[in-house]
Amino acid sequence: MSGNTLGKLFAVTNFGESHGPAIGCVIDGCPPGMALSEADIQPDLDRRRPGTSVFVTQRSEADRVEIVSGVFEGRTTGTPICLLIRNTDQRSKDYGDIAQSFRPGHADYTYWRKYGLRDPRGGGRSSARLTAPTVAAGAVAKKWLREQFGTTFGGCMTHVGELAIGFESWDHVHANPFFAPVADVTAIEDYMNALRKSGDSCGARLRVTARHMPVGLGEPVYDRLDADLAHALMGLNAVKGVEIGDGFASVAHKGSMHGDSLLPGGKDGGARFASNHDGGVLGGISSGQDLEIAIAVKPTSSILTPRASLNIEGEPVEIVTKGRHDPCVGIRATPIAEALTALVVMDHALRDRGQCGQARGGLGLE
Amino acid sequence: MSGNTLGKLFAVTNFGESHGPAIGCVIDGCPPGMALSEADIQPDLDRRRPGTSVFVTQRSEADRVEIVSGVFEGRTTGTPICLLIRNTDQRSKDYGDIAQSFRPGHADYTYWRKYGLRDPRGGGRSSARLTAPTVAAGAVAKKWLREQFGTTFGGCMTHVGELAIGFESWDHVHANPFFAPVADVTAIEDYMNALRKSGDSCGARLRVTARHMPVGLGEPVYDRLDADLAHALMGLNAVKGVEIGDGFASVAHKGSMHGDSLLPGGKDGGARFASNHDGGVLGGISSGQDLEIAIAVKPTSSILTPRASLNIEGEPVEIVTKGRHDPCVGIRATPIAEALTALVVMDHALRDRGQCGQARGGLGLE
Amino acid sequence: MSGNTLGKLFAVTNFGESHGPAIGCVIDGCPPGMALSEADIQPDLDRRRPGTSVFVTQRSEADRVEIVSGVFEGRTTGTPICLLIRNTDQRSKDYGDIAQSFRPGHADYTYWRKYGLRDPRGGGRSSARLTAPTVAAGAVAKKWLREQFGTTFGGCMTHVGELAIGFESWDHVHANPFFAPVADVTAIEDYMNALRKSGDSCGARLRVTARHMPVGLGEPVYDRLDADLAHALMGLNAVKGVEIGDGFASVAHKGSMHGDSLLPGGKDGGARFASNHDGGVLGGISSGQDLEIAIAVKPTSSILTPRASLNIEGEPVEIVTKGRHDPCVGIRATPIAEALTALVVMDHALRDRGQCGQARGGLGLE
Amino acid sequence: MSGNTLGKLFAVTNFGESHGPAIGCVIDGCPPGMALSEADIQPDLDRRRPGTSVFVTQRSEADRVEIVSGVFEGRTTGTPICLLIRNTDQRSKDYGDIAQSFRPGHADYTYWRKYGLRDPRGGGRSSARLTAPTVAAGAVAKKWLREQFGTTFGGCMTHVGELAIGFESWDHVHANPFFAPVADVTAIEDYMNALRKSGDSCGARLRVTARHMPVGLGEPVYDRLDADLAHALMGLNAVKGVEIGDGFASVAHKGSMHGDSLLPGGKDGGARFASNHDGGVLGGISSGQDLEIAIAVKPTSSILTPRASLNIEGEPVEIVTKGRHDPCVGIRATPIAEALTALVVMDHALRDRGQCGQARGGLGLE
């Protein structure tokens, strides 16, 4: 299967370019009978949308999703769901300069080397705009998982550049433009304002969780749940690192401390756990604990600061990227990371049901 | 496709259990005409093999690989290559205690919850022993990539527990039992000896690289090269984190510093780069720079230190894992991580050739 | 992968319903750099289009295709090509009667039993209208194969109901509304007019060929070229039989007569053949001879003749299907069967290039 | 995914060559908890085994299957099941002559052209011997389907060469070496004896059925149940045609006669049907009626009759195939065709459970 499909049973095929007529995706394999309308999808798209604050790109896109197929009289039919988002703001003149040269740290160079040509308008296919269909598909997955298992997903920003944000409460995440889990975002605003003035960009660290997870999802030895989460999240534009549970901190751990002890008193024939160093996955299979994931997002490569590069003739050039760019792509990555997590969980929920049906080993049961 | 196959065109299907009669894999899609014998595969298996020093499990397995199919008169035929490794040391009595209870931090619990039963002998399917077929398949991929592109793979340990090892030279890696890139491993030996005496285990951080990489590998938006590397490496037993290039350090970077500037003077119509913060992947496609990957390995969950857990009846128990276990699974993970990296690169080399053939956009060429 | 994708490297994902807002497909994996515009696709769509003669459904659809993505400045970019066809004539009132009952021989019943609901407007997803995106994708495949190898595809009708049509010349196929390879179609017109008056429908037998085939396509043992052709063609609505080469006539053959003798004097290091009983495939791999395929199309299940059936309450009903239907779906199946054949050949051309590159065993060469 | 894997959730990967050390397969995705031992598999292998009568190849192979993995204490664990069959009779000297030339009608030529080399010993990978692992995997599928749904599979020969066999009863199939459903097989014996004396080979027509089929299996529009059956069966060595239900006879049918009327009085909320022209599949989804499939098997290409051909230098040769060959490969194809049918049904049973769970639209129910 070619590379623009995510998932095997809940399979999302993504299409479109930043400045083409439309972007979208086809979801194949959605269970039938679920109530679904555009209103179930639009809120997540709105969270990812550009232009919502001065700290993100000022491109103005409504990102209105249209359900083209797969829903009849308000319910999924089990046939492919095509979601279409028309591009409306295509000021591609902004990109004229970079059509003939390569931004350092950008996909410009590698697309051109792989395919022998590229669509330079807004980054074409390499634009983070292509995460919008992923977010739309993720909203469908979230709805089914919530209805089936009560599973919910949350994401927040825990570092912006050198600034550690800390964690106070999930309640704050929706109350500020940074998806920051803190009440007072003054420090973040100051940091971002200084960054914008400098014409530079910065990285970010995000946390994603899933609560009320079903137990038993994941297919070792290769398609482990954590492996597929890593695949999905490392595939998000600009991500350079993925952690499950304690992640890189585990390196300095001792086994006597790291292993999450099992305790009696869990629900549905399962265990409670004394801790969650493993982030909800053991041996590649969900344990029923919360998924705990962290990702590292690198700084945007399209910046105003001049840098040395080459043009397509191989000649040295100095490059400055004007146009409308996010100074910290990590900000808008939060709802995308949630969506990717939901898509992986959804796919494995169906795969597990296919192979294992309802049979489960409960404690004290055979 | 079910979850025990890695890769789409160079597809490796893994089978077997730790204490069953044999383990192995089937490689489907290997290019025809490559010279191949067991002697090409055995050295990598020997590097991963148990019992090679006092610092790894004392299980004694020869890990002799047999090529069952796909090779005729010393050359690959293009048909499936089955690699078989007989298990010879199956002292499963060591595991009698744990058949009825769950080791904290181990797959015991999730296998039982998913499948409703499990093979407890040596961890059954969840054992790190199942990485041996992966290493064997990786040796086939390495050989083809070396012959086609000159690509080579290297791995080393950079942290063991709290101890930072540093990097002196690749030359040292083969001269000590830790895959450590330093001349003097006394500190590591002391650390590991103290750990063994304490009956505990520790984590590790590893680095993997690929040099002489072909440009243009990876299929955005989902099957990016870095995404598939993250999938493969997060799927290695006990891995909790994966980084590409600067990884989590990128969070604190500025775009002006992070973006790798392109310079003239590269080879084969390509660019040189002033740095490699992106670790050889841009926009999900290989740039021709070296791949730079780091992984975090958690401490072994099978330890002598007593811990609280449950048995399959849901009753509290105290668990101690005797038997033969690695105090630091990260040590033997080095050749496995190399193999997984090679398998991903190999699969994408064939996928790229399938879609794009030989056409490449070189600098100054159309 | 879910069931609405055809092909692995040239992967076509189909979406839409007969009376939804639009139908279409996403082609993932198309080689980059090929000139492509709507004008390359529309002619094949026009051949399949309804309303072109009195012998096919009178539904009036322009079937205008829009290339939504994957093409920049007239060339394929190697990224997904979304093809969209808006539905314009959605007189779904015609179908009100059948929403609550099941047409004998139709997918009404099985969709409802599988999914627990269905879109009854025009047959919803089960409508032959969903072959339009397949035809559009097939036109892309045909273009690439023609440019790369000179491969061309042809289809014609050889039987309509009990009437054997015979074969005179491919030249006639485009000159009559039946895709009949004969100069005089009076007998067919008479047959069809009588059928229409009777309110009944009939079957058809079609022939599909591919000429100038590349040698070496197909992946035994399971994904043989003929196996994948059979998959694609049996998957065409109403098809009940597929033959390769002599097909069922082979049953009565002797080996001494059936085996196609190899002769010297072929092109490009290949053999000539004395005959083509095997229809261009040997051992699941293309031999370089013409592909020769035949399919059986059953009579349309939507007819004016009353028949016994059930409604969704399980009560007996008499059912008559009014509305606009093809009395012989086999007529319009000809361009669809060509397209499906081209899609399978295209996918295997890329798969073969991925695994085997350009290496070929020519006669007299090593 | 490469071409030696059949099925997506119940995925069978086949390996081995006719005269290599072993052949076998890996089943990935088998549901856990099913009782399974070699004794469940061996009977079907014995039905396919060579040397059981004078009418099939005299090669002597015990075809003893070994379960290498995936079963613990007599139950499937949900992990990959490797089935291994050692080759014991490898008299490859018989094939010395044909290593340098191509049998008309055989895969010799196309393997060599595709891969640039081939294993000529007994046909290597193209040998019908590679159907043994398929049969073994099919036995696992049959067992699960029988236990879950009561589904059973049957196959028989209905034509051998020009000789129509007719159908009397399934009871006779196991009582003669031809899988013929008739009490008196004298005519078949006479036909086959004359054929053997002439040094020639003949074709055959087989029928395969599945009874007690679950309703709702198949994924339109491409992975229809009938499409996947056609894929599997056309992929059986020497098969040149596949029919579902009335197959090519449907061409001459009228819709008023062909459509299977639905009647009240079915089981489990389903319909009864007045006939089964559609062979148990409507719109690509199983209707709950019996599957009815027919296949055409061409005559063996390895015969004693001399024929014109080429050698690998491109020079004309006369070729005679000595050695041990089936004069009618169709005879032993019966259990293989059953197995392939079972594998397709099994895969779709899991796929359907994954997507649709237990929800079904029953008559009179919502």
PDB file of C-alpha atoms in Angstrom, chain D residues 45-147:
ATOM      1  CA  LEU D  45      -2.710 -32.764   3.568  1.00  0.00           C
ATOM      2  CA  ASP D  46      -3.160 -36.475   3.062  1.00  0.00           C
ATOM      3  CA  ARG D  47      -5.978 -35.836   0.617  1.00  0.00           C
ATOM      4  CA  ARG D  48      -3.662 -33.625  -1.455  1.00  0.00           C
ATOM      5  CA  ARG D  49      -0.592 -35.821  -1.064  1.00  0.00           C
ATOM      6  CA  PRO D  50       1.200 -37.257  -4.120  1.00  0.00           C
ATOM      7  CA  GLY D  51       1.532 -40.962  -4.647  1.00  0.00           C
ATOM      8  CA  THR D  52      -1.888 -42.005  -3.405  1.00  0.00           C
ATOM      9  CA  SER D  53      -2.976 -43.642  -6.650  1.00  0.00           C
ATOM     10  CA  VAL D  54      -1.557 -44.498 -10.053  1.00  0.00           C
ATOM     11  CA  PHE D  55      -3.384 -41.469 -11.465  1.00  0.00           C
ATOM     12  CA  VAL D  56      -1.247 -38.870  -9.721  1.00  0.00           C
ATOM     13  CA  THR D  57       2.478 -38.180  -9.490  1.00  0.00           C
ATOM     14  CA  GLN D  58       4.457 -41.033  -7.973  1.00  0.00           C
ATOM     15  CA  ARG D  59       6.686 -38.740  -5.971  1.00  0.00           C
ATOM     16  CA  SER D  60       6.671 -40.124  -2.448  1.00  0.00           C
ATOM     17  CA  GLU D  61       6.213 -37.440   0.140  1.00  0.00           C
ATOM     18  CA  ALA D  62       4.835 -38.078   3.604  1.00  0.00           C
ATOM     19  CA  ASP D  63       3.867 -34.400   3.876  1.00  0.00           C
ATOM     20  CA  ARG D  64       4.040 -34.516   7.657  1.00  0.00           C
ATOM     21  CA  VAL D  65       3.188 -31.135   9.056  1.00  0.00           C
ATOM     22  CA  GLU D  66       4.917 -29.699  12.129  1.00  0.00           C
ATOM     23  CA  ILE D  67       3.372 -26.855  14.135  1.00  0.00           C
ATOM     24  CA  VAL D  68       6.456 -24.805  14.930  1.00  0.00           C
ATOM     25  CA  SER D  69       4.793 -21.922  16.756  1.00  0.00           C
ATOM     26  CA  GLY D  70       1.567 -20.291  17.816  1.00  0.00           C
ATOM     27  CA  VAL D  71       0.097 -23.178  19.798  1.00  0.00           C
ATOM     28  CA  PHE D  72       0.619 -23.718  23.520  1.00  0.00           C
ATOM     29  CA  GLU D  73      -0.781 -26.665  25.433  1.00  0.00           C
ATOM     30  CA  GLY D  74      -2.998 -27.540  22.480  1.00  0.00           C
ATOM     31  CA  ARG D  75      -4.565 -24.120  21.946  1.00  0.00           C
ATOM     32  CA  THR D  76      -3.832 -21.298  19.531  1.00  0.00           C
ATOM     33  CA  THR D  77      -2.301 -18.347  21.324  1.00  0.00           C
ATOM     34  CA  GLY D  78      -3.176 -15.651  18.791  1.00  0.00           C
ATOM     35  CA  THR D  79       0.465 -15.396  17.707  1.00  0.00           C
ATOM     36  CA  PRO D  80       1.834 -16.571  14.351  1.00  0.00           C
ATOM     37  CA  ILE D  81       1.396 -20.243  13.551  1.00  0.00           C
ATOM     38  CA  CYS D  82       4.309 -21.568  11.525  1.00  0.00           C
ATOM     39  CA  LEU D  83       3.561 -24.822   9.740  1.00  0.00           C
ATOM     40  CA  LEU D  84       6.581 -26.692   8.382  1.00  0.00           C
ATOM     41  CA  ILE D  85       6.634 -29.611   5.951  1.00  0.00           C
ATOM     42  CA  ARG D  86      10.021 -31.160   5.274  1.00  0.00           C
ATOM     43  CA  ASN D  87      10.709 -32.315   1.729  1.00  0.00           C
ATOM     44  CA  THR D  88      11.955 -35.884   1.802  1.00  0.00           C
ATOM     45  CA  ASP D  89      11.940 -37.077  -1.818  1.00  0.00           C
ATOM     46  CA  GLN D  90      14.095 -34.707  -3.802  1.00  0.00           C
ATOM     47  CA  ARG D  91      15.167 -36.709  -6.813  1.00  0.00           C
ATOM     48  CA  SER D  92      16.144 -33.606  -8.690  1.00  0.00           C
ATOM     49  CA  LYS D  93      18.217 -35.457 -11.260  1.00  0.00           C
ATOM     50  CA  ASP D  94      14.934 -36.088 -13.038  1.00  0.00           C
ATOM     51  CA  TYR D  95      14.883 -32.443 -13.956  1.00  0.00           C
ATOM     52  CA  GLY D  96      18.385 -32.030 -15.272  1.00  0.00           C
ATOM     53  CA  ASP D  97      17.241 -31.731 -18.869  1.00  0.00           C
ATOM     54  CA  ILE D  98      14.858 -28.884 -18.328  1.00  0.00           C
ATOM     55  CA  ALA D  99      17.185 -26.647 -16.365  1.00  0.00           C
ATOM     56  CA  GLN D 100      18.443 -25.173 -19.619  1.00  0.00           C
ATOM     57  CA  SER D 101      15.185 -24.996 -21.565  1.00  0.00           C
ATOM     58  CA  PHE D 102      11.564 -23.994 -21.181  1.00  0.00           C
ATOM     59  CA  ARG D 103       8.529 -26.286 -21.113  1.00  0.00           C
ATOM     60  CA  PRO D 104       5.690 -24.919 -23.282  1.00  0.00           C
ATOM     61  CA  GLY D 105       2.832 -23.794 -21.067  1.00  0.00           C
ATOM     62  CA  HIS D 106       5.032 -23.786 -17.962  1.00  0.00           C
ATOM     63  CA  ALA D 107       6.291 -21.069 -15.625  1.00  0.00           C
ATOM     64  CA  ASP D 108       9.892 -21.950 -16.547  1.00  0.00           C
ATOM     65  CA  TYR D 109      10.068 -19.153 -19.044  1.00  0.00           C
ATOM     66  CA  THR D 110       8.388 -16.383 -17.088  1.00  0.00           C
ATOM     67  CA  TYR D 111      10.290 -17.014 -13.851  1.00  0.00           C
ATOM     68  CA  TRP D 112      13.532 -16.793 -15.753  1.00  0.00           C
ATOM     69  CA  ARG D 113      12.481 -13.642 -17.530  1.00  0.00           C
ATOM     70  CA  LYS D 114      11.252 -11.943 -14.354  1.00  0.00           C
ATOM     71  CA  TYR D 115      13.966 -12.882 -11.911  1.00  0.00           C
ATOM     72  CA  GLY D 116      16.921 -13.506 -14.243  1.00  0.00           C
ATOM     73  CA  LEU D 117      17.431 -16.909 -12.650  1.00  0.00           C
ATOM     74  CA  ARG D 118      15.340 -19.782 -11.360  1.00  0.00           C
ATOM     75  CA  ASP D 119      15.458 -22.906  -9.290  1.00  0.00           C
ATOM     76  CA  PRO D 120      14.757 -25.645 -11.844  1.00  0.00           C
ATOM     77  CA  ARG D 121      14.606 -28.522  -9.363  1.00  0.00           C
ATOM     78  CA  GLY D 122      11.050 -29.802  -9.644  1.00  0.00           C
ATOM     79  CA  GLY D 123       9.868 -26.438 -10.849  1.00  0.00           C
ATOM     80  CA  GLY D 124      11.266 -24.729  -7.770  1.00  0.00           C
ATOM     81  CA  ARG D 125       8.813 -22.174  -6.533  1.00  0.00           C
ATOM     82  CA  SER D 126       6.368 -22.679  -9.400  1.00  0.00           C
ATOM     83  CA  SER D 127       5.699 -26.279  -8.423  1.00  0.00           C
ATOM     84  CA  ALA D 128       2.204 -27.286  -7.368  1.00  0.00           C
ATOM     85  CA  ARG D 129       3.951 -28.675  -4.313  1.00  0.00           C
ATOM     86  CA  LEU D 130       3.658 -25.183  -2.848  1.00  0.00           C
ATOM     87  CA  THR D 131      -0.053 -25.734  -2.492  1.00  0.00           C
ATOM     88  CA  ALA D 132       0.609 -28.058   0.445  1.00  0.00           C
ATOM     89  CA  PRO D 133       1.133 -25.172   2.912  1.00  0.00           C
ATOM     90  CA  THR D 134      -2.041 -23.604   1.547  1.00  0.00           C
ATOM     91  CA  VAL D 135      -3.939 -26.778   2.306  1.00  0.00           C
ATOM     92  CA  ALA D 136      -2.461 -26.896   5.795  1.00  0.00           C
ATOM     93  CA  ALA D 137      -3.490 -23.314   6.512  1.00  0.00           C
ATOM     94  CA  GLY D 138      -6.909 -24.010   5.050  1.00  0.00           C
ATOM     95  CA  ALA D 139      -7.429 -26.787   7.572  1.00  0.00           C
ATOM     96  CA  VAL D 140      -6.963 -24.278  10.394  1.00  0.00           C
ATOM     97  CA  ALA D 141      -9.482 -21.930   8.802  1.00  0.00           C
ATOM     98  CA  LYS D 142     -11.970 -24.727   8.227  1.00  0.00           C
ATOM     99  CA  LYS D 143     -11.801 -25.739  11.869  1.00  0.00           C
ATOM    100  CA  TRP D 144     -12.496 -22.263  13.177  1.00  0.00           C
ATOM    101  CA  LEU D 145     -15.342 -21.648  10.738  1.00  0.00           C
ATOM    102  CA  ARG D 146     -16.924 -24.983  11.558  1.00  0.00           C
ATOM    103  CA  GLU D 147     -16.742 -24.268  15.284  1.00  0.00           C
TER     104      GLU D 147
END
